[in-house]
Amino acid sequence: MRPSGRSLDQLRDITIETGVSKYAEGSCLIKFGDTHVLCTATVEDKVPGWMRNSGKGWITAEYGMLPRATDSRMQREATRGGQSGRTQEIQRLIGRSIRAVTDLKAMGEMQMRLDCDVIQADGGTRTASITGAYIAAHIAFQGVRRLGMIKEIPFTHAVAAISCGLYKGTPVLDLDYAEDSNAGADANFVLAGNGGLVEVQATAEDVPFERDAFDQMLDLARKGCDELFAKQRAALGL
Amino acid sequence: MRPSGRSLDQLRDITIETGVSKYAEGSCLIKFGDTHVLCTATVEDKVPGWMRNSGKGWITAEYGMLPRATDSRMQREATRGGQSGRTQEIQRLIGRSIRAVTDLKAMGEMQMRLDCDVIQADGGTRTASITGAYIAAHIAFQGVRRLGMIKEIPFTHAVAAISCGLYKGTPVLDLDYAEDSNAGADANFVLAGNGGLVEVQATAEDVPFERDAFDQMLDLARKGCDELFAKQRAALGL
Amino acid sequence: MRPSGRSLDQLRDITIETGVSKYAEGSCLIKFGDTHVLCTATVEDKVPGWMRNSGKGWITAEYGMLPRATDSRMQREATRGGQSGRTQEIQRLIGRSIRAVTDLKAMGEMQMRLDCDVIQADGGTRTASITGAYIAAHIAFQGVRRLGMIKEIPFTHAVAAISCGLYKGTPVLDLDYAEDSNAGADANFVLAGNGGLVEVQATAEDVPFERDAFDQMLDLARKGCDELFAKQRAALGL
Amino acid sequence: MRPSGRSLDQLRDITIETGVSKYAEGSCLIKFGDTHVLCTATVEDKVPGWMRNSGKGWITAEYGMLPRATDSRMQREATRGGQSGRTQEIQRLIGRSIRAVTDLKAMGEMQMRLDCDVIQADGGTRTASITGAYIAAHIAFQGVRRLGMIKEIPFTHAVAAISCGLYKGTPVLDLDYAEDSNAGADANFVLAGNGGLVEVQATAEDVPFERDAFDQMLDLARKGCDELFAKQRAALGL
Amino acid sequence: MRPSGRSLDQLRDITIETGVSKYAEGSCLIKFGDTHVLCTATVEDKVPGWMRNSGKGWITAEYGMLPRATDSRMQREATRGGQSGRTQEIQRLIGRSIRAVTDLKAMGEMQMRLDCDVIQADGGTRTASITGAYIAAHIAFQGVRRLGMIKEIPFTHAVAAISCGLYKGTPVLDLDYAEDSNAGADANFVLAGNGGLVEVQATAEDVPFERDAFDQMLDLARKGCDELFAKQRAALGL
Amino acid sequence: MRPSGRSLDQLRDITIETGVSKYAEGSCLIKFGDTHVLCTATVEDKVPGWMRNSGKGWITAEYGMLPRATDSRMQREATRGGQSGRTQEIQRLIGRSIRAVTDLKAMGEMQMRLDCDVIQADGGTRTASITGAYIAAHIAFQGVRRLGMIKEIPFTHAVAAISCGLYKGTPVLDLDYAEDSNAGADANFVLAGNGGLVEVQATAEDVPFERDAFDQMLDLARKGCDELFAKQRAALGL
């Protein structure tokens, strides 16, 4: 029934390649089907001014897309003169999601910058970004731990994200672009490894949707994230 | 138990004054306690270029805050050189929410611009904005109908919004600023008059939250929005 | 003879409501007929870098207008990417006018920020802003005095402003928008309570005007400001 | 008594060199003592969109200053990312002043752009700019007349500008920078050749000034502008 | 002698992978050692306004770098608010270089946009970009030819680029970052397949260099580009 | 054969007037025929943050053009909102060229800012700027030496620049605008007084050019710069 031929609760092929950057403290190239995101983690030994002497660390994220990551070329944000509202919304979401599973106190006064750059886009770039950013951050924390600056990886849980939608009224998992542009509702779920909810965003397209449909999408997301957690552990060798 | 002394499912005092602008086609001043938002609707007889000859209308929203709407003065966005990511995120949400209950085809080729300007802020400015923008838009549509440009008000349902949160672990309705800054989760629900969901946004603060807590917040939001729908009808004389 | 039906030397209805902001150290909503301006004063305990250790205080002003304050909606300056030249010209005028009647030395090292936001515009927004900003600043200084940080309100005089113009060749006082857009000259006078001149700005429209006409406009302005000084004293309970 | 050693009503040495640009339709280098401004006039055969089919012409002005025109180097506005409020205020003044003595209807649908670039600044740059812009515009109109596009130079009067101030309480004419920075009031007068007033701007420094002082400054300005009108006629060979 | 251990006239390992983008009309990932650039070509059926009805095509290029392409993270240009001078200089160079070997008339009224995005940087990003952009453009032209819009690939010659430098006074070919940052001169040569020069840029570091050294660098560049031309032909299957 | 009637190796009339600015520490007005550039040098006693405590000085340059320096008026960069890529490319070139002949260590911790403002443009503005900037800088260094802050002028060589091109296939020296816009190649050479090369930039127009043509252009540039060095020495009284 789905344009992609997948079953309602089936993820796209997910692959994660780590160590793809020569310079970054942590990195991976994560693919959700034809959506490819390069995630890097940069460690800096100083926090923003407003956090100094708090004894706590900080994590921020930035998001970008290559101009020809999409079917028709998009204008480069650097030539437009700034990031769009959509870009800022996504990068704030990535940052909040990773911070929600981090013990900032255990991290100590250090800053981690996560960059998620979409090399190719086919729907679900924000969910692939969050899922990959966790991996890049984990690898970077491992390096910091090897240097003795922290004792434990300061994550309280893993975190992953997946989209769901109503395709012809039926809840489906992990929409690609063709499915997303025809969906009757569009939802992104960021879930923690312990079963907790980190972020829920659901938006009606054209008409309001039923609570029951929402509950089914959340069930699908739980299933999908459980598969993503397994992929993350495999990539990290845990 | 709440800093505001309200019961868990109690809204702040809500007042709505319509016709507050001499020039706007529709307007209201909506107050959720000490949060005061001036909402105006402007009707323009041409749609954006990309919609021309589609036979459909369009609705957009902009959001702003006076510099001393808050406890400590904020820098004016016009002097910062642009709108913040947060501002853009909110105004996109307002626009999406109103469009989700509008029959854009029935509206015809016309554009409505909704301006939500926060005169005073004490938490919940985006939910007050959506609730008030619906009223300003409705009044503006009434004027357009009087002119014979449309036959019916093109709203398929009413729409209202309210925030919920986990205050000391317990779900509560309609957070003010003091409650919001200590909440363990922060959620905004945009609901339609027919019981449908228009937008759901829930964010964990510090730690992930349980699905059960989420469900209770959604129940609270339904109760709160039902009260807001009644206020809207009274303000509109329906 | 005037479109407004007022006599040549008659002000519009002037009302001043103080204490309209929950947060600002001083505030008022001033109305010159259908021109409504919200003025707030913010006290900060540090001066700009270039004034540090001067022992003197500083006062600045900012000016803004809600997008639908006018008959046809204006673009928001925050979305335009900055303040227009007109906005900057007005806010520099407000700041200079208030500083001209302030003993900055007596004020001590503290900064006052005055925000004048036009809620509705019908001509004369800059004169209403100056007249109201003085009141907001006075109230804020009263609070500072109560805290013992200053001994006296550091104003040397009151200050108020009013516009004049040549309507069909005849000098008239306090132009509304309909009168202003047809005036043959446009003048703004900022006067001090002791009869002194703080700022004079007169501009010919289409053709130069006579010195005699200028002198009559200045006489009208003096009369108008004397009424405004009385309104200010009443609002401040002096 | 004046730092410059000049008498109270004495202008600085004024020189005007015309035809200084190889390309501009009209140009002059005007010097008020050490203040040197290069003025050029550019004629364009189309008016701004909002004036099309009005049958009238339009005149605009832009103002700039070389970074080392002043004692300490100023940041280039092109690297700051835009023009300052002061720059915009001055160029609006120049444009208004020239338009006030122009019969825009007689000009026909054509646009004139006046550029006033300060090569060296020692006070009075805006008054030198207006006085020189009139000359550049006149020369450009002569060229347009030679081409038969207009029958008469469309100026109704000459226009010139001069500053006055209160130096140690005494009104003086044409302040240089050293005098200006110590003046108790600062006024700029733009006067028409027929004795009319085009623009009056007077600002108190520190304390309000008396009406009588204002009247004396206006008398001085009249005397100074009469000398400038003679210089303009000589430069134009009229 | 070289930090890289290469002989004086030895290129780094060069690899070129074509067809790396699902959407772009032409694409390749080119690697000069650890410098990796993703080049895409986008074909648009309309030229810029100033070229319309000229019967000629146009080619432009844009250049970007991922924030963690370098050893220490660089600020994203989209958050800085615009492209740096260096970025603009490079993308103008890429565009000029490709246009210099293109018969714009034979291309017809069509525009090609070349995007060169540096995924990882280790010196020589602009020379890798030019060498790869030619390949992406060639592939895109092949597609246009298959559609019958052009008869021949409109390239008059191949084009490739390579850097040279004076390392400890000795001319060397294809500098990596470690060599570049210690070079006594830095040169970039863009050469055509027929032996012609397209662009020469040589810059002294610290002290001027001899003409003789320049000549030797140009000889090296010729040798290096001949190797690059062979790599290009292999990648294109010519 | 040349439009200008000059012989192939003939410079335009070169004049250099020093001391043209009342305020700048060094200045000159340099003319290459109808190309006129005002060059000023500003000395500041502190270096940029990243150079502090390095014991070395720094030299930067900025470049600008008056809007009517050219045949048709160009938009002011300050109103465009920033410097163009071309402007930045030129000012980086000027700065590099002067630094390449400066002993930054001997200069001590001080910064020199060179401003090159084109009053009138007829081709070759960047080469006139470099040639003039050296003179302004030299004069400024003389003043610093008189103050005892440096012992010697820290220039290791003189530096000058000239353009060459292929006009109808023949190498010619010092192109004016009419020649430049028809040239088959465009080259700028920055040469040091000792015969060394500081910067070489050669660009093909339409088709690649031969190495032999390049060599001839470099010979011409050497001859031209030798004449410029003599002019510089005369202007500096050396």
PDB file of C-alpha atoms in Angstrom, chain A residues 36 120, chain E residues 16-30 38-40 135-136 139-140 235-236:
ATOM      1  CA  HIS A  36      22.121  10.572   4.294  1.00  0.00           C
ATOM      2  CA  GLN A 120      21.095  13.764   0.557  1.00  0.00           C
TER       3      GLN A 120
ATOM      4  CA  ILE E  16      37.147  10.330  -8.486  1.00  0.00           C
ATOM      5  CA  GLU E  17      33.793   8.650  -7.898  1.00  0.00           C
ATOM      6  CA  THR E  18      30.982   9.729 -10.222  1.00  0.00           C
ATOM      7  CA  GLY E  19      27.193   9.481  -9.847  1.00  0.00           C
ATOM      8  CA  VAL E  20      27.242  10.015  -6.090  1.00  0.00           C
ATOM      9  CA  SER E  21      24.085  12.119  -5.992  1.00  0.00           C
ATOM     10  CA  LYS E  22      20.613  10.689  -6.499  1.00  0.00           C
ATOM     11  CA  TYR E  23      19.238  14.012  -7.720  1.00  0.00           C
ATOM     12  CA  ALA E  24      21.947  16.097  -9.407  1.00  0.00           C
ATOM     13  CA  GLU E  25      22.245  16.057 -13.206  1.00  0.00           C
ATOM     14  CA  GLY E  26      25.980  15.427 -12.776  1.00  0.00           C
ATOM     15  CA  SER E  27      28.068  14.692  -9.693  1.00  0.00           C
ATOM     16  CA  CYS E  28      31.325  13.356  -8.376  1.00  0.00           C
ATOM     17  CA  LEU E  29      33.209  12.970  -5.136  1.00  0.00           C
ATOM     18  CA  ILE E  30      36.814  13.934  -5.824  1.00  0.00           C
ATOM     19  CA  LEU E  38      31.486  16.775  -3.430  1.00  0.00           C
ATOM     20  CA  CYS E  39      30.786  18.417  -6.795  1.00  0.00           C
ATOM     21  CA  THR E  40      27.297  18.586  -8.290  1.00  0.00           C
ATOM     22  CA  ILE E 135      33.598  16.275 -14.375  1.00  0.00           C
ATOM     23  CA  ALA E 136      30.196  17.004 -12.835  1.00  0.00           C
ATOM     24  CA  ILE E 139      28.199  14.401 -16.974  1.00  0.00           C
ATOM     25  CA  ALA E 140      25.370  16.923 -16.814  1.00  0.00           C
ATOM     26  CA  ALA E 235      36.296   8.875 -14.694  1.00  0.00           C
ATOM     27  CA  LEU E 236      34.239  10.042 -17.665  1.00  0.00           C
TER      28      LEU E 236
END
